[in-house]
Amino acid sequence: MLPIENLKRPDVRKIGVFDSGLGGLTVLQELLRNHPGHEYVYFGDTAHVPYGSRSAEDVIELVCEIAGYLVQQGCQGLILACNTSSALAISALRTTVDVPVLGVIGAAAREAAQVTSGCVAVLANPLTASSGVYGERIRLESKGLAKSLPRVVEIGCRDLVPIVEKGLLHTEESKHILEGYARTVLDAGADTMVLGCTHYPLLLPVLGPLLGEGVKIVNPATLMSDYLHPLEHQESPTVEFKVSGSPQEFSASASRILGWDIESRQVLLRRPTQTL
Ligand code: DGL
């Protein structure tokens, strides 16, 4: 098995959790449930979402700037609650910041290798899918488990992040789009599907029933808590929310997803806003 970087150190109390937008909230929610003793700073790069339509260079530059900001805010560890950043920027980041950095791909690939009986589909944005990182990691993990190598089908989905960011899940058009992806997964003969974008767990109310019981779902958001050091619980966990785009829009959507009212503040990045 490949080593997975972790944040299991008692001196890592304040953790920066980062995504391009709302998706990382699926990770944050699990962290708050399992590790309420930590302090969290959530950063959504909403001025530049979706990352899936950007170049790798763009993503690396943005992620390095945001990571630098989170470390400046006192974060002693970082979680890339974003598959694209985990696929493309983690190596660059580890040479840029001097705190431990945990990505989502290692844990998800290991879980997929463990549970599959032969074919894994990975739904991800086009940039993550074309990087081939999931296929590579799942095969390496399978070798480590002495299992025969599964077939891995990486499916690039351009249109799913906007459905989440714009709150359009329960529309006919979104259902139609999700039916198409579910058909691709089923036609590939997949017995396991990785949600290779942290936005995608928020699609499960519609996507889950389309896939049916025969496909095991690997959700990286539920796996990250295993890589933190348990701290004593506080009465209420501390979370600050920062965004590079509109704090009003983010606060409204994040409050809806988390089920409690949050406030966020804007942090202007060096790079101007460039919505695609
Ligand atoms: N939620 C992120 C991921 O896990 C980024 C999605 C995007 O902005 O395209 O890849």
CSV table of C-alpha atoms and ligand atoms in Angstrom, one decimal:
chain,number,residue,atom,x,y,z
A,1,MET,CA,0.0,0.0,0.0
A,2,LEU,CA,1.2,3.5,-0.7
A,3,PRO,CA,1.7,5.9,2.2
A,4,ILE,CA,-0.9,8.5,2.6
A,5,GLU,CA,0.1,11.8,4.3
A,6,ASN,CA,-1.9,12.4,7.4
A,7,LEU,CA,-2.6,15.1,10.0
A,8,LYS,CA,-2.3,12.8,13.0
A,9,ARG,CA,-0.2,15.2,15.1
A,10,PRO,CA,-1.4,16.8,18.4
A,11,ASP,CA,0.1,20.1,17.3
A,12,VAL,CA,-2.3,20.2,14.2
A,13,ARG,CA,-5.3,21.9,15.8
A,14,LYS,CA,-6.2,24.5,13.2
A,15,ILE,CA,-6.9,23.1,9.8
A,16,GLY,CA,-7.4,24.8,6.5
A,17,VAL,CA,-10.0,23.0,4.3
A,18,PHE,CA,-9.9,24.1,0.7
A,19,ASP,CA,-12.0,23.7,-2.4
A,20,SER,CA,-12.9,25.6,-5.6
A,21,GLY,CA,-16.4,26.3,-4.2
A,22,LEU,CA,-19.2,24.4,-2.3
A,23,GLY,CA,-17.9,20.9,-2.8
A,24,GLY,CA,-15.4,20.8,0.1
A,25,LEU,CA,-18.3,21.4,2.5
A,26,THR,CA,-19.1,17.7,2.0
A,27,VAL,CA,-15.6,17.0,3.6
A,28,LEU,CA,-16.0,19.7,6.2
A,29,GLN,CA,-19.3,18.3,7.4
A,30,GLU,CA,-17.7,14.9,8.1
A,31,LEU,CA,-14.8,16.6,9.8
A,32,LEU,CA,-17.1,18.6,12.1
A,33,ARG,CA,-19.0,15.4,12.9
A,34,ASN,CA,-16.0,13.3,13.7
A,35,HIS,CA,-13.5,15.9,14.9
A,36,PRO,CA,-15.3,18.8,16.5
A,37,GLY,CA,-12.3,19.6,18.7
A,38,HIS,CA,-10.3,21.2,15.9
A,39,GLU,CA,-10.5,24.7,14.5
A,40,TYR,CA,-11.3,25.0,10.8
A,41,VAL,CA,-10.8,27.7,8.2
A,42,TYR,CA,-12.8,26.8,5.0
A,43,PHE,CA,-11.7,28.5,1.8
A,44,GLY,CA,-13.9,28.4,-1.3
A,45,ASP,CA,-12.2,29.8,-4.4
A,46,THR,CA,-15.6,30.8,-5.8
A,47,ALA,CA,-14.1,33.5,-8.1
A,48,HIS,CA,-12.4,30.8,-10.1
A,49,VAL,CA,-14.8,27.8,-9.9
A,50,PRO,CA,-15.0,25.5,-11.8
A,51,TYR,CA,-11.4,24.3,-11.7
A,52,GLY,CA,-12.3,21.4,-14.1
A,53,SER,CA,-12.3,23.8,-17.1
A,54,ARG,CA,-9.0,25.5,-16.2
A,55,SER,CA,-5.4,24.6,-17.1
A,56,ALA,CA,-3.3,22.6,-14.7
A,57,GLU,CA,-0.9,25.6,-14.4
A,58,ASP,CA,-3.8,27.8,-13.4
A,59,VAL,CA,-5.0,25.4,-10.7
A,60,ILE,CA,-1.5,25.0,-9.3
A,61,GLU,CA,-1.0,28.8,-9.1
A,62,LEU,CA,-4.4,29.4,-7.4
A,63,VAL,CA,-4.0,26.5,-4.9
A,64,CYS,CA,-0.5,27.6,-3.9
A,65,GLU,CA,-1.6,31.2,-3.3
A,66,ILE,CA,-4.6,30.0,-1.2
A,67,ALA,CA,-2.5,27.5,0.8
A,68,GLY,CA,-0.1,30.3,1.6
A,69,TYR,CA,-3.0,32.5,2.8
A,70,LEU,CA,-4.3,29.6,5.0
A,71,VAL,CA,-0.9,29.0,6.6
A,72,GLN,CA,-0.6,32.8,7.2
A,73,GLN,CA,-3.9,32.5,9.1
A,74,GLY,CA,-2.3,30.1,11.5
A,75,CYS,CA,-3.5,26.7,9.9
A,76,GLN,CA,-1.1,24.0,11.0
A,77,GLY,CA,-2.4,21.5,8.5
A,78,LEU,CA,-4.2,21.6,5.2
A,79,ILE,CA,-6.9,19.4,3.6
A,80,LEU,CA,-7.3,19.7,-0.1
A,81,ALA,CA,-11.0,18.9,-0.1
A,82,CYS,CA,-10.8,19.1,-3.9
A,83,ASN,CA,-9.8,16.2,-6.2
A,84,THR,CA,-8.5,18.5,-8.9
A,85,SER,CA,-6.1,20.2,-6.5
A,86,SER,CA,-5.2,16.8,-5.0
A,87,ALA,CA,-4.4,15.4,-8.5
A,88,LEU,CA,-2.5,18.3,-9.9
A,89,ALA,CA,-1.2,20.6,-7.2
A,90,ILE,CA,-0.2,18.5,-4.2
A,91,SER,CA,3.4,18.0,-5.1
A,92,ALA,CA,3.9,21.7,-5.8
A,93,LEU,CA,2.2,22.6,-2.6
A,94,ARG,CA,4.3,20.3,-0.5
A,95,THR,CA,7.4,22.3,-1.6
A,96,THR,CA,5.6,25.6,-1.1
A,97,VAL,CA,4.2,25.4,2.5
A,98,ASP,CA,5.8,23.8,5.5
A,99,VAL,CA,2.7,22.2,7.1
A,100,PRO,CA,1.3,18.7,6.3
A,101,VAL,CA,-1.0,18.6,3.3
A,102,LEU,CA,-3.7,15.9,3.0
A,103,GLY,CA,-5.4,15.3,-0.4
A,104,VAL,CA,-8.5,13.2,-1.0
A,105,ILE,CA,-7.3,10.9,-3.8
A,106,GLY,CA,-5.1,8.4,-1.8
A,107,ALA,CA,-7.8,7.4,0.6
A,108,ALA,CA,-10.5,7.1,-2.1
A,109,ALA,CA,-8.2,5.1,-4.4
A,110,ARG,CA,-7.4,2.7,-1.5
A,111,GLU,CA,-11.1,2.2,-0.7
A,112,ALA,CA,-12.0,1.6,-4.3
A,113,ALA,CA,-9.2,-1.0,-4.7
A,114,GLN,CA,-10.5,-2.7,-1.5
A,115,VAL,CA,-14.2,-2.9,-2.4
A,116,THR,CA,-14.2,-3.5,-6.1
A,117,SER,CA,-14.7,-6.8,-7.7
A,118,GLY,CA,-13.2,-5.9,-11.0
A,119,CYS,CA,-14.4,-2.6,-12.6
A,120,VAL,CA,-14.3,0.9,-11.1
A,121,ALA,CA,-15.9,4.0,-12.7
A,122,VAL,CA,-14.5,7.4,-11.6
A,123,LEU,CA,-16.8,10.4,-12.1
A,124,ALA,CA,-14.7,13.5,-12.0
A,125,ASN,CA,-14.3,16.8,-13.8
A,126,PRO,CA,-12.4,16.8,-17.1
A,127,LEU,CA,-9.1,17.9,-15.6
A,128,THR,CA,-9.0,15.3,-12.9
A,129,ALA,CA,-10.2,12.6,-15.3
A,130,SER,CA,-7.7,13.4,-17.9
A,131,SER,CA,-4.8,13.4,-15.4
A,132,GLY,CA,-5.3,9.6,-15.0
A,133,VAL,CA,-4.3,9.9,-11.3
A,134,TYR,CA,-7.2,7.8,-10.1
A,135,GLY,CA,-6.5,4.9,-12.4
A,136,GLU,CA,-2.8,4.9,-11.5
A,137,ARG,CA,-3.5,5.0,-7.7
A,138,ILE,CA,-6.2,2.4,-7.8
A,139,ARG,CA,-4.0,0.0,-9.7
A,140,LEU,CA,-1.1,0.6,-7.3
A,141,GLU,CA,-3.3,0.0,-4.3
A,142,SER,CA,-4.7,-3.2,-5.9
A,143,LYS,CA,-1.1,-4.4,-6.4
A,144,GLY,CA,-0.4,-3.7,-2.8
A,145,LEU,CA,-3.4,-5.7,-1.8
A,146,ALA,CA,-2.3,-8.5,-4.1
A,147,LYS,CA,-5.6,-8.3,-5.9
A,148,SER,CA,-5.9,-8.6,-9.7
A,149,LEU,CA,-5.9,-5.2,-11.4
A,150,PRO,CA,-9.3,-3.8,-11.8
A,151,ARG,CA,-10.5,-2.0,-15.0
A,152,VAL,CA,-10.7,1.7,-14.2
A,153,VAL,CA,-12.9,4.0,-16.4
A,154,GLU,CA,-12.4,7.7,-15.7
A,155,ILE,CA,-15.3,9.7,-16.9
A,156,GLY,CA,-14.9,13.5,-17.4
A,157,CYS,CA,-18.0,15.4,-16.5
A,158,ARG,CA,-18.0,19.1,-17.5
A,159,ASP,CA,-21.6,19.9,-16.5
A,160,LEU,CA,-21.9,18.6,-12.9
A,161,VAL,CA,-20.2,21.3,-10.8
A,162,PRO,CA,-22.4,24.1,-12.2
A,163,ILE,CA,-25.5,22.1,-11.2
A,164,VAL,CA,-24.3,22.1,-7.6
A,165,GLU,CA,-22.9,25.7,-7.5
A,166,LYS,CA,-26.2,27.0,-9.0
A,167,GLY,CA,-28.5,24.8,-6.9
A,168,LEU,CA,-30.1,23.2,-9.9
A,169,LEU,CA,-30.2,19.6,-8.8
A,170,HIS,CA,-34.0,19.1,-8.9
A,171,THR,CA,-34.6,20.3,-12.4
A,172,GLU,CA,-35.5,18.2,-15.4
A,173,GLU,CA,-32.4,19.2,-17.3
A,174,SER,CA,-30.1,18.1,-14.4
A,175,LYS,CA,-32.0,14.8,-14.1
A,176,HIS,CA,-31.4,14.2,-17.8
A,177,ILE,CA,-27.7,14.9,-17.5
A,178,LEU,CA,-27.3,12.6,-14.5
A,179,GLU,CA,-29.2,9.8,-16.3
A,180,GLY,CA,-26.6,10.0,-19.1
A,181,TYR,CA,-23.7,9.6,-16.6
A,182,ALA,CA,-25.5,6.8,-14.7
A,183,ARG,CA,-26.0,5.0,-18.0
A,184,THR,CA,-22.3,5.4,-18.9
A,185,VAL,CA,-21.3,3.9,-15.5
A,186,LEU,CA,-23.7,1.0,-15.8
A,187,ASP,CA,-22.8,0.3,-19.5
A,188,ALA,CA,-19.1,0.2,-18.4
A,189,GLY,CA,-20.0,-2.7,-16.1
A,190,ALA,CA,-18.8,-0.9,-13.0
A,191,ASP,CA,-19.4,-2.5,-9.7
A,192,THR,CA,-17.9,0.5,-7.8
A,193,MET,CA,-18.1,4.2,-8.5
A,194,VAL,CA,-15.8,6.8,-7.1
A,195,LEU,CA,-17.2,10.3,-6.6
A,196,GLY,CA,-14.0,11.9,-7.9
A,197,CYS,CA,-15.2,15.5,-7.2
A,198,THR,CA,-16.2,16.7,-3.8
A,199,HIS,CA,-19.2,18.4,-5.3
A,200,TYR,CA,-20.7,15.1,-6.4
A,201,PRO,CA,-22.0,13.7,-3.0
A,202,LEU,CA,-24.5,16.6,-3.2
A,203,LEU,CA,-25.9,15.0,-6.4
A,204,LEU,CA,-26.6,11.7,-4.7
A,205,PRO,CA,-30.3,12.3,-3.9
A,206,VAL,CA,-30.8,12.1,-7.7
A,207,LEU,CA,-27.8,10.1,-8.9
A,208,GLY,CA,-27.9,7.4,-6.2
A,209,PRO,CA,-31.3,5.9,-7.2
A,210,LEU,CA,-30.3,6.1,-10.9
A,211,LEU,CA,-27.3,3.8,-10.2
A,212,GLY,CA,-29.3,1.3,-8.1
A,213,GLU,CA,-28.1,-1.1,-5.4
A,214,GLY,CA,-25.5,-2.9,-7.6
A,215,VAL,CA,-22.9,-0.1,-7.6
A,216,LYS,CA,-20.9,0.6,-4.5
A,217,ILE,CA,-20.2,4.3,-4.0
A,218,VAL,CA,-16.8,5.5,-2.8
A,219,ASN,CA,-17.2,9.0,-1.3
A,220,PRO,CA,-13.8,10.6,-0.3
A,221,ALA,CA,-15.5,13.0,2.0
A,222,THR,CA,-16.4,10.2,4.4
A,223,LEU,CA,-12.8,8.9,4.5
A,224,MET,CA,-10.8,11.9,5.6
A,225,SER,CA,-11.6,11.9,9.3
A,226,ASP,CA,-9.4,8.7,9.7
A,227,TYR,CA,-6.3,10.8,9.0
A,228,LEU,CA,-6.7,13.4,11.8
A,229,HIS,CA,-5.5,13.3,15.3
A,230,PRO,CA,-8.5,13.1,17.7
A,231,LEU,CA,-8.6,16.1,20.0
A,232,GLU,CA,-10.9,16.7,23.0
A,233,HIS,CA,-14.3,17.9,22.0
A,234,GLN,CA,-15.3,21.5,22.4
A,235,GLU,CA,-18.8,22.7,23.1
A,236,SER,CA,-19.1,24.0,19.5
A,237,PRO,CA,-16.5,23.7,16.8
A,238,THR,CA,-14.9,26.8,15.4
A,239,VAL,CA,-15.2,27.4,11.7
A,240,GLU,CA,-14.4,30.5,9.7
A,241,PHE,CA,-15.5,30.7,6.0
A,242,LYS,CA,-13.5,32.6,3.4
A,243,VAL,CA,-14.3,33.0,-0.3
A,244,SER,CA,-12.6,34.7,-3.2
A,245,GLY,CA,-16.0,35.6,-4.9
A,246,SER,CA,-19.3,36.9,-3.5
A,247,PRO,CA,-19.7,36.1,0.3
A,248,GLN,CA,-23.4,36.6,0.1
A,249,GLU,CA,-23.9,34.0,-2.6
A,250,PHE,CA,-21.7,31.5,-0.8
A,251,SER,CA,-23.2,32.1,2.6
A,252,ALA,CA,-26.7,31.5,1.3
A,253,SER,CA,-25.8,28.2,-0.5
A,254,ALA,CA,-23.5,26.9,2.2
A,255,SER,CA,-26.1,27.6,4.9
A,256,ARG,CA,-28.6,25.5,2.8
A,257,ILE,CA,-26.1,22.6,2.4
A,258,LEU,CA,-24.9,22.6,6.0
A,259,GLY,CA,-28.3,23.2,7.6
A,260,TRP,CA,-27.2,26.1,9.8
A,261,ASP,CA,-26.6,29.8,9.1
A,262,ILE,CA,-23.0,30.7,8.2
A,263,GLU,CA,-21.3,33.9,7.4
A,264,SER,CA,-18.4,34.2,5.1
A,265,ARG,CA,-15.8,36.9,4.3
A,266,GLN,CA,-14.2,37.8,1.0
A,267,VAL,CA,-10.4,37.4,0.5
A,268,LEU,CA,-9.2,39.0,-2.7
A,269,LEU,CA,-6.6,36.8,-4.5
A,270,ARG,CA,-3.9,38.3,-6.7
A,271,ARG,CA,-5.5,36.7,-9.7
A,272,PRO,CA,-8.6,38.6,-10.9
A,273,THR,CA,-12.0,36.9,-10.9
A,274,GLN,CA,-12.4,34.8,-14.0
A,275,THR,CA,-15.6,32.8,-14.1
A,276,LEU,CA,-15.6,30.4,-17.0
B,1,DGL,N1,-14.7,20.0,-6.0
B,1,DGL,C1,-13.5,20.0,-6.7
B,1,DGL,C2,-13.0,18.6,-7.0
B,1,DGL,O1,-13.2,17.8,-6.1
B,1,DGL,C3,-13.4,20.9,-7.9
B,1,DGL,C4,-14.5,20.9,-8.9
B,1,DGL,C5,-14.3,22.0,-9.9
B,1,DGL,O2,-14.2,23.2,-9.5
B,1,DGL,O3,-14.3,21.7,-11.1
B,1,DGL,O4,-12.4,18.3,-8.0
